[in-house]
Amino acid sequence: GQNIDQPTEMTATEGAIVQINCTYQTSGFNGLFWYQQHAGEAPTFLSYNVLDGLEEKGRFSSFLSRSKGYSYLLLKELQMKDSASYLCAVRDRDYKLSFGAGTTVTVRA
Amino acid sequence: ETGVTQTPRHLVMGMTNKKSLKCEQHLGHNAMYWYKQSAKKPLELMFVYSLEERVENNSVPSRFSPECPNSSHLFLHLHTLQPEDSALYLCASSQDGSSSGANVLTFGAGSRLTVL
């Protein structure tokens, strides 16, 4: 099976930067996803990495190092609406998708 | 309506009740999924349907019974559940159940189930 670790909670100030780390151990690798989930709402897709490097999408960026089994999601210029849970998910060689337990980010004024 | 719609949003049932959760997707996707989300735990994949055929069943107890009558609708029939089955049940869909390419999941908002 897969082992996906991410911090349980993080707190940051409005306008700041927060980096959410995700480490994984899988049998093969076929992509890593980040999803955002506001309380009581559906998880929504943020990013997909399959090759090493940084993918930037506006205020959000996602980085992948396959050799280290490591990814991070970088949130810049934090806004109150960024308070949510962020889910890291990894797809293995059989294309089975496994999720981490999620990181709850709280943005304070 | 657009996206993935789940009903009911909240359900309270006794252990002897029979109820069903419904999911509908308006995205033209070919694959649909049921996930269980418990507090502080990773999402657990329960069932996958691709082109209306069940392709994955992750050792889910028989008190959960899925049904996929067509590519747009997915049901989860519940019978004689246990209190530990209380959780958020998320439905998702994707373009292709074969998982080639990104195959991004689109989730519904979930059905919050409480078993008394």
Short mmCIF file of N, CA and C in Angstrom, two decimals, chain A residues 2 4-6 22-24 26 29-35 45 47-49 64 71 86-92 96-102, chain B residues 35 42-43 105 107:
data_model
loop_
_atom_site.label_atom_id
_atom_site.label_comp_id
_atom_site.label_asym_id
_atom_site.label_seq_id
_atom_site.Cartn_x
_atom_site.Cartn_y
_atom_site.Cartn_z
N GLN A 2 0.19 2.39 0.08
CA GLN A 2 0.88 3.67 0.04
C GLN A 2 0.99 4.26 1.44
N ILE A 4 1.44 8.07 2.90
CA ILE A 4 1.49 9.48 2.54
C ILE A 4 1.40 10.32 3.80
N ASP A 5 2.40 11.15 4.04
CA ASP A 5 2.45 11.95 5.25
C ASP A 5 2.42 13.43 4.95
N GLN A 6 1.61 14.14 5.67
CA GLN A 6 1.55 15.60 5.60
C GLN A 6 1.18 16.11 6.98
N CYS A 22 4.54 17.19 1.67
CA CYS A 22 3.93 15.87 1.55
C CYS A 22 5.04 14.88 1.17
N THR A 23 5.22 13.86 1.98
CA THR A 23 6.17 12.80 1.63
C THR A 23 5.39 11.52 1.40
N TYR A 24 5.91 10.70 0.50
CA TYR A 24 5.16 9.49 0.15
C TYR A 24 6.10 8.33 -0.12
N THR A 26 5.45 4.82 -2.31
CA THR A 26 4.48 4.08 -3.11
C THR A 26 5.19 3.01 -3.91
N PHE A 29 5.14 5.10 -9.36
CA PHE A 29 4.60 6.46 -9.27
C PHE A 29 4.01 6.87 -10.61
N ASN A 30 2.79 7.39 -10.54
CA ASN A 30 2.14 7.86 -11.77
C ASN A 30 1.41 9.17 -11.54
N GLY A 31 1.98 10.02 -10.70
CA GLY A 31 1.42 11.36 -10.56
C GLY A 31 1.05 11.70 -9.13
N LEU A 32 1.13 12.98 -8.81
CA LEU A 32 0.77 13.49 -7.48
C LEU A 32 -0.18 14.66 -7.65
N PHE A 33 -1.22 14.66 -6.83
CA PHE A 33 -2.27 15.67 -6.91
C PHE A 33 -2.38 16.43 -5.60
N TRP A 34 -2.79 17.67 -5.70
CA TRP A 34 -3.20 18.45 -4.52
C TRP A 34 -4.65 18.90 -4.73
N TYR A 35 -5.44 18.71 -3.67
CA TYR A 35 -6.83 19.15 -3.65
C TYR A 35 -7.05 20.08 -2.47
N PHE A 45 -9.82 20.26 -7.24
CA PHE A 45 -8.49 20.03 -7.78
C PHE A 45 -7.68 21.32 -7.82
N SER A 47 -3.72 20.99 -8.32
CA SER A 47 -2.55 20.81 -9.16
C SER A 47 -2.24 19.34 -9.37
N TYR A 48 -1.46 19.10 -10.42
CA TYR A 48 -1.03 17.74 -10.79
C TYR A 48 0.43 17.81 -11.21
N ASN A 49 1.27 16.98 -10.59
CA ASN A 49 2.68 16.88 -10.96
C ASN A 49 3.00 15.44 -11.30
N LEU A 64 7.58 18.89 -7.09
CA LEU A 64 7.73 17.43 -6.97
C LEU A 64 9.19 17.03 -7.14
N SER A 71 6.85 16.25 -2.13
CA SER A 71 6.17 17.33 -2.82
C SER A 71 5.84 18.42 -1.82
N TYR A 86 -5.97 20.85 2.89
CA TYR A 86 -5.26 20.59 1.64
C TYR A 86 -4.84 19.13 1.62
N LEU A 87 -5.30 18.42 0.60
CA LEU A 87 -5.10 16.97 0.51
C LEU A 87 -4.06 16.65 -0.55
N CYS A 88 -3.07 15.86 -0.14
CA CYS A 88 -2.06 15.34 -1.06
C CYS A 88 -2.49 13.93 -1.47
N ALA A 89 -2.41 13.61 -2.75
CA ALA A 89 -2.81 12.29 -3.23
C ALA A 89 -1.80 11.79 -4.24
N VAL A 90 -1.46 10.51 -4.16
CA VAL A 90 -0.44 9.93 -5.03
C VAL A 90 -1.00 8.72 -5.76
N ARG A 91 -0.65 8.60 -7.03
CA ARG A 91 -1.11 7.48 -7.85
C ARG A 91 0.06 6.53 -8.07
N ASP A 92 -0.17 5.24 -7.81
CA ASP A 92 0.93 4.28 -7.90
C ASP A 92 1.02 3.64 -9.28
N LYS A 96 -3.60 3.32 -8.85
CA LYS A 96 -4.45 3.44 -7.67
C LYS A 96 -4.09 4.75 -6.97
N LEU A 97 -5.11 5.54 -6.65
CA LEU A 97 -4.92 6.85 -6.02
C LEU A 97 -5.12 6.74 -4.52
N SER A 98 -4.13 7.19 -3.75
CA SER A 98 -4.22 7.18 -2.29
C SER A 98 -4.04 8.60 -1.77
N PHE A 99 -4.81 8.93 -0.74
CA PHE A 99 -4.79 10.27 -0.17
C PHE A 99 -4.08 10.31 1.17
N GLY A 100 -3.46 11.45 1.47
CA GLY A 100 -3.01 11.75 2.82
C GLY A 100 -4.21 12.19 3.65
N ALA A 101 -3.97 12.36 4.96
CA ALA A 101 -5.07 12.72 5.86
C ALA A 101 -5.45 14.19 5.76
N GLY A 102 -4.65 14.99 5.05
CA GLY A 102 -4.98 16.39 4.86
C GLY A 102 -4.29 17.30 5.86
N TYR B 35 -16.12 7.42 -2.02
CA TYR B 35 -15.08 7.52 -1.01
C TYR B 35 -15.73 7.73 0.36
N PRO B 42 -7.27 9.67 6.09
CA PRO B 42 -7.26 9.82 4.62
C PRO B 42 -8.57 9.36 4.01
N LEU B 43 -8.89 9.92 2.86
CA LEU B 43 -10.03 9.42 2.10
C LEU B 43 -9.81 7.94 1.78
N LEU B 105 -10.16 13.94 -10.56
CA LEU B 105 -11.46 13.64 -9.95
C LEU B 105 -12.22 14.94 -9.67
N PHE B 107 -15.29 16.05 -7.32
CA PHE B 107 -16.04 15.54 -6.17
C PHE B 107 -17.36 16.26 -5.99
#
